[in-house]
mmCIF file of C-alpha atoms in Angstrom:
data_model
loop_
_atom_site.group_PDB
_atom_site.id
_atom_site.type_symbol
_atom_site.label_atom_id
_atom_site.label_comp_id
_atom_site.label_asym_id
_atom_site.label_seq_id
_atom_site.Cartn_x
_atom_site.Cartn_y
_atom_site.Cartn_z
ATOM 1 C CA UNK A 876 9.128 4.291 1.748
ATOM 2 C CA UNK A 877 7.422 5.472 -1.415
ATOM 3 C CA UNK A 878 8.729 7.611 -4.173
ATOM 4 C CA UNK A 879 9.307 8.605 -7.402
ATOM 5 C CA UNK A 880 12.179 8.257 -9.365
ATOM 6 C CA UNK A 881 12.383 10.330 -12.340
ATOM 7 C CA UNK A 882 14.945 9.007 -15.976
ATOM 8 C CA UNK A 883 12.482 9.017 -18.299
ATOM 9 C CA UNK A 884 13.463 6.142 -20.667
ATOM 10 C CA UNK A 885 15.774 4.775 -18.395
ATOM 11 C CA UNK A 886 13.636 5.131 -15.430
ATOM 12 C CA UNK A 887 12.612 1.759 -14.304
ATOM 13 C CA UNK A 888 16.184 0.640 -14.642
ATOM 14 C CA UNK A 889 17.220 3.345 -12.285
ATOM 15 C CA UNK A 890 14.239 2.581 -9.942
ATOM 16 C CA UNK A 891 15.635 -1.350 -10.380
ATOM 17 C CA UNK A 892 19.030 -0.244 -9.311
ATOM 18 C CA UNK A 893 17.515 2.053 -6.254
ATOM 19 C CA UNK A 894 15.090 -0.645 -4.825
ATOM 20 C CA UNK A 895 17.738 -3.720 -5.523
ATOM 21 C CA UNK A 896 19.819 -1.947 -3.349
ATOM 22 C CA UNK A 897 17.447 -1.515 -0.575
ATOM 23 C CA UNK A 898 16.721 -4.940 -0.506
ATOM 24 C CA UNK A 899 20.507 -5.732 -0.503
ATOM 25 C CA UNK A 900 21.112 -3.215 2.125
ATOM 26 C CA UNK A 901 17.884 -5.456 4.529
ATOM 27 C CA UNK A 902 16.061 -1.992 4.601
ATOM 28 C CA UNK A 903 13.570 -3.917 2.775
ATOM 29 C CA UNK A 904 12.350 -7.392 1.848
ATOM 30 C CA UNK A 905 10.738 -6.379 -1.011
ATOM 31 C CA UNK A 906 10.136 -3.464 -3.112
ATOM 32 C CA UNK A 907 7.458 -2.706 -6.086
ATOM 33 C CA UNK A 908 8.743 -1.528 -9.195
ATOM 34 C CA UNK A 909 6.190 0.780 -11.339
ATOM 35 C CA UNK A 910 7.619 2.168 -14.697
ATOM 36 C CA UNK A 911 5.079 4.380 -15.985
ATOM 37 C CA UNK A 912 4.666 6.711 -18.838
ATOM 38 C CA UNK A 913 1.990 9.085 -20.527
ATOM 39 C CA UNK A 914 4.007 10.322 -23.950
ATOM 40 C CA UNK A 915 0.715 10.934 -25.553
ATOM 41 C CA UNK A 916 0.133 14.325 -23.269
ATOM 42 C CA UNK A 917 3.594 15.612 -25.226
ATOM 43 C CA UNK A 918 3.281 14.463 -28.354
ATOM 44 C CA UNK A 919 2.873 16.388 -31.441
ATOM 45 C CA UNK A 920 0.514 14.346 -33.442
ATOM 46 C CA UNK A 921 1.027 16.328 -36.928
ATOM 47 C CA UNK A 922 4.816 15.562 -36.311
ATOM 48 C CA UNK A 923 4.909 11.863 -37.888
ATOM 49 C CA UNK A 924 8.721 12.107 -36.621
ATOM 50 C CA UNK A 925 7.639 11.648 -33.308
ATOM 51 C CA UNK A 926 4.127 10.533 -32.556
ATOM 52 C CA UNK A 927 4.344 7.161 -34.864
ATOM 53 C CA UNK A 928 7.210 6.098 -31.988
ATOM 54 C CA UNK A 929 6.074 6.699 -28.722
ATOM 55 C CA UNK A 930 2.323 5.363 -26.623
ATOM 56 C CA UNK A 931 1.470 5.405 -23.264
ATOM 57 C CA UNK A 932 1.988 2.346 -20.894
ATOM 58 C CA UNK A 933 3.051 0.740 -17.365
ATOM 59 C CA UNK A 934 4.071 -2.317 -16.008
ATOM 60 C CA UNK A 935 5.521 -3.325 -12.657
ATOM 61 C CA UNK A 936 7.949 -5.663 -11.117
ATOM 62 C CA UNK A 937 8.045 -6.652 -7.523
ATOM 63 C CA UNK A 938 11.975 -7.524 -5.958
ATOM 64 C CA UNK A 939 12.391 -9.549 -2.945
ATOM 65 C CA UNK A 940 15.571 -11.471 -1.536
ATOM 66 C CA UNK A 941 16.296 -14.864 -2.827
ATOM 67 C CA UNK A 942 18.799 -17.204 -2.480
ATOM 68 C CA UNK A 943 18.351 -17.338 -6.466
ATOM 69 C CA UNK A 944 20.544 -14.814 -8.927
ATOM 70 C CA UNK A 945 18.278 -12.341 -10.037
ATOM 71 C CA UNK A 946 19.558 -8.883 -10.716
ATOM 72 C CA UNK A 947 23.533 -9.245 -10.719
ATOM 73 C CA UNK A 948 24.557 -5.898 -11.152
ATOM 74 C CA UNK A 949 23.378 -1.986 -12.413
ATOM 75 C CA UNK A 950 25.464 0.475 -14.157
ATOM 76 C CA UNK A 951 23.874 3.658 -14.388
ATOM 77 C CA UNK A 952 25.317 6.425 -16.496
ATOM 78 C CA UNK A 953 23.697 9.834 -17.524
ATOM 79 C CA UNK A 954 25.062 12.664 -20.187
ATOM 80 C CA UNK A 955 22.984 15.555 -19.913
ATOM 81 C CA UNK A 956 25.551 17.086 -23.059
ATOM 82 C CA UNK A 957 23.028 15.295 -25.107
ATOM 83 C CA UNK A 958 19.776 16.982 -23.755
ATOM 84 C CA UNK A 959 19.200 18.647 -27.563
ATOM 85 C CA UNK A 960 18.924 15.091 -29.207
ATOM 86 C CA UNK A 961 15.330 14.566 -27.410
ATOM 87 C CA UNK A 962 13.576 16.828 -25.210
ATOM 88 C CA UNK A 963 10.245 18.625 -24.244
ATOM 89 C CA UNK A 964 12.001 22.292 -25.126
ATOM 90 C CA UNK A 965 9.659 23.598 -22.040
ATOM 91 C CA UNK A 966 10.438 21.063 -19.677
ATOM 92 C CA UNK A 967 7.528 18.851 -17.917
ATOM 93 C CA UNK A 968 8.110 20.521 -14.501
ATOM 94 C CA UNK A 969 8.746 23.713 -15.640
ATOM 95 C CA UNK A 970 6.406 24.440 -18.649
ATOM 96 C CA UNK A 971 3.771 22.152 -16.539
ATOM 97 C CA UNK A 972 1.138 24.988 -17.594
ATOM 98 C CA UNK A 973 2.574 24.937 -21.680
ATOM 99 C CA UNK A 974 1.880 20.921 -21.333
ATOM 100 C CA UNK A 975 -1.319 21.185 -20.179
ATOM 101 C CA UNK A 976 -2.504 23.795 -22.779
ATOM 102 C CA UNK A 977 -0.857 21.550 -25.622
ATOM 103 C CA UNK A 978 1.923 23.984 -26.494
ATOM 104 C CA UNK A 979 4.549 21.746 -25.125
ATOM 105 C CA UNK A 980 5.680 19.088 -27.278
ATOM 106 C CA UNK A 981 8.289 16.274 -27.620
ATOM 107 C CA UNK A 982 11.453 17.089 -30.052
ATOM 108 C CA UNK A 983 13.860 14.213 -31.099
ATOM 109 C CA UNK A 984 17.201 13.889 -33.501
ATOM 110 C CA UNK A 985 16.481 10.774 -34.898
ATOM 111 C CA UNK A 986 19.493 10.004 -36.256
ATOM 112 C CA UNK A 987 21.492 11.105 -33.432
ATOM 113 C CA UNK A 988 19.388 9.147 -30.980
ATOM 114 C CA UNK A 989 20.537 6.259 -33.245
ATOM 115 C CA UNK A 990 23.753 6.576 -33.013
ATOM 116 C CA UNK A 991 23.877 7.735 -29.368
ATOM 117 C CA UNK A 992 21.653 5.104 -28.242
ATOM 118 C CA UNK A 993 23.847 2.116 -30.187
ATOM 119 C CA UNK A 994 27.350 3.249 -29.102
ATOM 120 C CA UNK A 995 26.055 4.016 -24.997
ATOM 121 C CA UNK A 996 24.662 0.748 -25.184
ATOM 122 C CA UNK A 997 27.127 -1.233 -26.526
ATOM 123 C CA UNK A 998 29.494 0.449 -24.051
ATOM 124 C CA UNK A 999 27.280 -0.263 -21.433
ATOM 125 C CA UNK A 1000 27.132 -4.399 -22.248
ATOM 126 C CA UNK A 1001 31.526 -3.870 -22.627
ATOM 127 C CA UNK A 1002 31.314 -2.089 -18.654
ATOM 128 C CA UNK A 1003 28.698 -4.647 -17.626
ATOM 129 C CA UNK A 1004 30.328 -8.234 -18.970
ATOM 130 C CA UNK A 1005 33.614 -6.920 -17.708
ATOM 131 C CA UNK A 1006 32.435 -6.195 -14.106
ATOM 132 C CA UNK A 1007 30.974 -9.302 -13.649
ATOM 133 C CA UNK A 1008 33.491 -11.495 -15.515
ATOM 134 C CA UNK A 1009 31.562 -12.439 -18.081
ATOM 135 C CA UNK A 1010 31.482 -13.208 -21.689
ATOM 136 C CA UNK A 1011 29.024 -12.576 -24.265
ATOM 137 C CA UNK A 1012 27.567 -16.322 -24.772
ATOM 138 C CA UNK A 1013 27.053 -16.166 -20.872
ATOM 139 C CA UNK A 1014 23.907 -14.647 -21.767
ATOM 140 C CA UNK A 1015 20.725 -15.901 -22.387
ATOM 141 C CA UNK A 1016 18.028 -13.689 -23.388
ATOM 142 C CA UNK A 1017 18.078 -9.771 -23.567
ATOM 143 C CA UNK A 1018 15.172 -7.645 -22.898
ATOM 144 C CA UNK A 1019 15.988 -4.240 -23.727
ATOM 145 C CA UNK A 1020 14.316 -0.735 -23.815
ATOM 146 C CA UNK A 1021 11.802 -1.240 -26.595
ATOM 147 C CA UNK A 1022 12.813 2.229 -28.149
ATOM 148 C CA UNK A 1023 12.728 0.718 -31.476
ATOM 149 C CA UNK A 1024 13.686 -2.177 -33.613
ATOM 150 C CA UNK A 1025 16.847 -0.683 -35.378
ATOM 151 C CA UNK A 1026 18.313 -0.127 -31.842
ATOM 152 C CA UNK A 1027 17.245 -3.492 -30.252
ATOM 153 C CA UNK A 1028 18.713 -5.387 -33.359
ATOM 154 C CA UNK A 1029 21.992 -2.785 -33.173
ATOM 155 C CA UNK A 1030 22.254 -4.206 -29.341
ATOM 156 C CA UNK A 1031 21.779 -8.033 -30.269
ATOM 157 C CA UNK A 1032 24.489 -7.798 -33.048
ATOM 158 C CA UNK A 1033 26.816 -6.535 -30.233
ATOM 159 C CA UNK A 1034 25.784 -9.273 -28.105
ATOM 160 C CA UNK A 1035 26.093 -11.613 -30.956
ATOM 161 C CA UNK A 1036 22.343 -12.742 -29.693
ATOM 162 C CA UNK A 1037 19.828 -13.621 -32.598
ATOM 163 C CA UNK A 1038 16.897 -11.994 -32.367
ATOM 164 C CA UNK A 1039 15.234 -15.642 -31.433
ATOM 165 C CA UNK A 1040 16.601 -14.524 -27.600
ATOM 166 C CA UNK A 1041 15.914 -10.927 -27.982
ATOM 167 C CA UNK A 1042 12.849 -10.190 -26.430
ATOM 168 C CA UNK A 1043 10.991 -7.283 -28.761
ATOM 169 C CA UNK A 1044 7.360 -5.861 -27.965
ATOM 170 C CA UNK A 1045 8.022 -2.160 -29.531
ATOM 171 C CA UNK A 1046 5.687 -3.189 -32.143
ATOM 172 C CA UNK A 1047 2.518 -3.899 -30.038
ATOM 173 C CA UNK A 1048 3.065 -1.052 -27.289
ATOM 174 C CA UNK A 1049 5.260 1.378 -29.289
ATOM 175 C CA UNK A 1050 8.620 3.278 -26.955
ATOM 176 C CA UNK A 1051 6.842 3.884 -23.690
ATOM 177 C CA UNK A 1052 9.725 4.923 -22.049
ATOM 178 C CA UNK A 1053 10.322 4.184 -18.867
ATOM 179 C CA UNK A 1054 6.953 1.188 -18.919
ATOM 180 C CA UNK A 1055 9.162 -0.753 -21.965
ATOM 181 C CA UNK A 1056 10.732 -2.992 -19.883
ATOM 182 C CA UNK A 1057 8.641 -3.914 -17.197
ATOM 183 C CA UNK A 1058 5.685 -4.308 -20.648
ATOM 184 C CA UNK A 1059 8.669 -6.565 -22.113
ATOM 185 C CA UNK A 1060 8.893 -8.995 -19.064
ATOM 186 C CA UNK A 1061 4.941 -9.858 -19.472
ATOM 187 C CA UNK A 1062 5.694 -11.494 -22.790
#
């Protein structure tokens, strides 16, 4: 089977949770992983909000069985409530045409992202610790979503990580979505 699975930033982790479970289920033995991303196309580049935070990138992963732990668990959430905080007002499917001319651009609440982004995440580590009975100093490294360094240093505070076991790569590729963390496993 081939296909694409579609979460923007959070897209490779979703594809990570789709093919892990193939290979769990024995409907595979091992599954490529591609998280991809051309931001540049959707970017306005006179809007220094935006286009100094985001580049283009991909990276890929391939899963396979193992008597080894490798991914323990996946807790997916989504919130479309939030869809004004950052957008593409015309929609990539949809205003395909307005994207292609230029006239389609990407539109982001900075702030808000912030704070969004640091209190879903921290959450996230609460629901994920919890369901596999374990404690923060269980863990050894993270290697988040490279959307920037405020956020990734908001997420190893919660952790109580330093940033010495943080893995952080936002400043050579910039947020490339859904490529971050596949980019942030080749370091």
């Amino acid at each position: 089977a081939a296909f694409d699975v579609q979460a923007v930033c959070t897209g490779f982790v979703y594809a990570i949770g789709v093919a892990d479970n193939f290979v769990r289920a024995g409907s595979a033995r091992r599954a490529l992983v591609v998280g991809a991303a051309t931001l540049s196309r959707i970017i306005d580049w006179s809007d220094r909000s935006t286009c100094v935070l985001f580049g283009d990138g991909a990276g890929a992963v391939v899963l396979e069985a193992s008597e080894r732990p490798g991914i323990i668990s996946t807790h997916l959430h989504a919130d479309g409530a939030y869809e004004s905080l950052l957008r593409v007002r015309a929609g990539i499917s949809k205003g395909y045409k307005q994207v292609q001319a230029g006239e389609a651009f990407m539109e982001m609440k900075g702030n808000e992202v912030f704070r969004m982004a640091v209190t879903t995440l921290g959450r996230i580590v609460d629901e994920t610790l919890a369901a596999n009975r374990m404690q923060k100093s269980d863990i050894d490294w993270l290697i988040p979503h490279q959307a920037n360094l405020r956020i990734i240093g908001a997420a190893a505070k919660k952790l109580s990580l330093p940033m010495e076991r943080v893995v952080v790569t936002v400043a050579e590729h910039a947020n490339t979505s859904s490529a971050s963390i596949p980019l942030a496993l080749d370091v």
